[in-house]
Every structure is written in C-alpha cells, then in structure tokens.
Amino acid sequence: MGMSVDTEQMIKDTFGRGFDSTALGLVLDEVTADRVLAHFELTPQHHQPFGIVHGGVYCAVAESVASCSGFTWLQDSGIGGTAVGVNNNTDFIKSVSNGTISVVSEPVHRGRRQQLWRVAMTDDRGRLVAASQVRLQNIDLPEGVELPSGGDA
C-alpha cells in the first residue's frame, strides 16, 4: 500500500509525545512499515545510581519503537487498530554513560493477531549496547481514541 508523508508525520507526532519524548528524549527519525529509526541523547536522567544507563531505559525505548513499528505496519497493511506490548526481552550488552544512542527496529513476524519485532540500540561508535525482542498484540483502537488528522491512516 505504501505510506504517505502525512501518515509518517502523524505517526511521529503521535509517538513523539508524552513519556517517549519527555522522559526518554526519544526522537523518531524515520518511520516506515518495515522499520523505525530513532535516537536519543543520554543524560544523567537516564542513569542508575552508579552513573551508567539504567536498563529500564533500554526496555522502554524498545517497547516504544516496537509499538510504533507495529502500529505503522497495521496502518500500512490496511488491518488498522494498534499494537501493544505483551512481552519485552531486552539484553544489556555494553554499559555506557553518555553520547547518542541510535535505535532501529526490524520485523521478525507480522500476523493478524501478533507481531514480533527486533530492536537494536547502538552507541555513537556503532557498538551494540542493547538488543531487544518485543512481542505485540494487535488490538482495536480503544473506544474514544482517534488518530490525529492529517494522515491517511
């Protein structure tokens, strides 16, 4: 089907607010039905008490990027609705304290009821710092929730 520029912007506007943008600082750089590219700058707000990134940050980023990926594919495929996380398995590979973390998602499985997305997070030297696999359940949009206007989703 293909996604329009308006739909990509609507998705960036929808997922680029609230916890994702305020607490995590997550920025969506590219949104397609087959992958999402994002990044965030590490700050002391992301640290655990010993000065390195808290593992929960990586879990939350993986969930956000996978959910955005799943939602985008549902819109592009014509299935509609949204996707919510039902399992998040995140491995912490390398500890870091500062810099930019780049995030990329890729589909492992996309079906009518569930999806599985792989999410890789690398530091600004290209080293893998965390790797996630997030299973999503496809659901109808909750009652009363409407997609922002401006997109063809």
Coordinates of C-alpha atoms in Angstrom, one line a residue:
M1 CA 0.0 0.0 0.0
G2 CA 2.7 2.5 0.9
M3 CA 2.6 5.2 3.4
S4 CA 2.3 8.9 2.7
V5 CA 4.4 11.7 4.1
D6 CA 1.4 12.9 6.0
T7 CA 0.9 9.5 7.6
E8 CA 4.6 9.3 8.6
Q9 CA 4.3 12.8 10.2
M10 CA 1.1 11.8 12.0
I11 CA 2.8 8.7 13.4
K12 CA 5.9 10.8 14.5
D13 CA 3.5 13.3 16.2
T14 CA 1.6 10.6 17.9
F15 CA 4.5 8.5 19.2
G16 CA 6.8 11.5 19.7
R17 CA 5.0 12.9 22.7
G18 CA 4.4 12.1 26.4
F19 CA 6.8 9.6 28.1
D20 CA 8.7 8.9 24.9
S21 CA 9.8 12.4 24.3
T22 CA 9.7 14.0 27.8
A23 CA 11.3 11.2 30.0
L24 CA 13.3 9.3 27.4
G25 CA 14.1 12.1 24.9
L26 CA 13.3 9.7 22.1
V27 CA 13.3 11.2 18.6
L28 CA 11.8 9.3 15.6
D29 CA 13.9 9.9 12.6
E30 CA 12.3 7.6 10.0
V31 CA 9.1 5.7 10.2
T32 CA 8.1 3.1 7.6
A33 CA 6.0 -0.1 7.6
D34 CA 9.3 -2.1 7.7
R35 CA 11.4 -0.3 10.2
V36 CA 11.7 2.7 12.5
L37 CA 14.9 4.6 13.0
A38 CA 15.2 6.7 16.2
H39 CA 17.8 8.2 18.6
F40 CA 18.1 9.7 22.0
E41 CA 20.8 11.6 23.8
L42 CA 22.0 10.2 27.1
T43 CA 21.7 12.4 30.1
P44 CA 22.1 11.9 33.9
Q45 CA 18.3 11.4 33.9
H46 CA 18.9 8.0 32.2
H47 CA 21.5 6.8 34.7
Q48 CA 21.1 4.4 37.6
P49 CA 22.9 5.3 40.8
F50 CA 26.3 4.2 39.5
G51 CA 26.4 6.5 36.6
I52 CA 25.6 4.2 33.7
V53 CA 22.3 3.9 31.7
H54 CA 19.6 2.2 33.7
G55 CA 18.4 -1.0 31.9
G56 CA 14.8 0.1 32.1
V57 CA 15.6 2.9 29.7
Y58 CA 16.5 0.4 27.0
C59 CA 13.4 -1.7 27.8
A60 CA 11.2 1.4 27.5
V61 CA 12.8 2.5 24.3
A62 CA 12.5 -0.9 22.8
E63 CA 8.8 -1.1 23.7
S64 CA 8.2 2.4 22.3
V65 CA 10.0 1.8 19.0
A66 CA 8.4 -1.7 18.5
S67 CA 4.9 -0.4 19.3
C68 CA 5.4 2.4 16.7
S69 CA 6.7 -0.1 14.2
G70 CA 3.7 -2.4 14.8
F71 CA 1.2 0.4 14.6
T72 CA 2.7 1.7 11.4
W73 CA 2.6 -1.7 9.8
L74 CA -1.0 -2.2 10.8
Q75 CA -1.9 1.2 9.2
D76 CA 0.1 0.4 6.0
S77 CA -1.3 -3.1 5.7
G78 CA -4.9 -1.9 6.0
I79 CA -5.6 -4.1 9.1
G80 CA -5.9 -0.9 11.2
G81 CA -6.0 -0.7 15.0
T82 CA -2.9 -0.6 17.1
A83 CA -0.4 -2.9 18.8
V84 CA 0.5 -3.2 22.5
G85 CA 3.4 -4.9 24.1
V86 CA 2.8 -8.3 25.7
N87 CA 6.5 -9.4 26.1
N88 CA 9.7 -7.5 26.2
N89 CA 13.1 -9.3 26.3
T90 CA 16.0 -6.9 26.4
D91 CA 19.6 -7.9 26.8
F92 CA 22.0 -5.3 28.1
I93 CA 25.3 -5.8 26.2
K94 CA 27.5 -2.8 26.9
S95 CA 27.3 -0.1 29.6
V96 CA 27.6 3.5 28.6
S97 CA 27.1 6.8 30.3
N98 CA 26.9 9.5 27.6
G99 CA 26.5 10.1 23.9
T100 CA 23.8 9.3 21.4
I101 CA 22.0 6.0 21.2
S102 CA 20.7 5.0 17.8
V103 CA 17.7 2.7 17.6
V104 CA 16.5 0.5 14.7
S105 CA 13.6 -2.0 14.5
E106 CA 13.1 -4.8 12.1
P107 CA 10.2 -7.3 11.9
V108 CA 10.6 -10.9 12.8
H109 CA 6.9 -11.8 12.4
R110 CA 3.8 -9.8 11.4
G111 CA 0.5 -11.5 11.6
R112 CA -3.2 -10.8 12.0
R113 CA -3.1 -11.2 15.8
Q114 CA 0.5 -10.7 16.9
Q115 CA 3.8 -9.2 15.8
L116 CA 7.4 -9.8 16.8
W117 CA 10.0 -7.0 16.4
R118 CA 13.7 -7.0 17.0
V119 CA 15.2 -3.7 18.2
A120 CA 18.9 -2.9 18.2
M121 CA 20.4 0.0 20.1
T122 CA 24.0 1.2 19.3
D123 CA 26.2 3.9 20.8
D124 CA 27.8 6.7 18.7
R125 CA 30.7 4.4 18.0
G126 CA 28.4 1.8 16.4
R127 CA 28.7 -0.6 19.3
L128 CA 25.7 -2.7 20.2
V129 CA 24.6 -1.6 23.8
A130 CA 21.2 -3.4 24.0
A131 CA 19.2 -5.8 21.9
S132 CA 15.5 -6.5 22.4
Q133 CA 12.8 -8.7 21.0
V134 CA 9.3 -7.3 21.7
R135 CA 6.0 -9.3 21.0
L136 CA 3.0 -7.1 20.3
Q137 CA -0.7 -8.0 20.4
N138 CA -2.8 -6.3 17.6
I139 CA -5.9 -4.7 19.1
D140 CA -8.6 -2.4 18.0
L141 CA -8.1 1.3 18.9
P142 CA -9.5 1.8 22.4
E143 CA -13.0 3.3 22.5
G144 CA -12.9 7.1 22.1
V145 CA -9.3 7.1 20.8
E146 CA -9.0 8.7 17.3
L147 CA -5.9 9.0 15.1
P148 CA -4.8 12.6 14.7
S149 CA -6.0 14.2 11.4
G150 CA -3.6 14.9 8.6
G151 CA -2.8 11.3 7.8
D152 CA -4.3 8.7 5.6
A153 CA -4.0 6.0 8.2

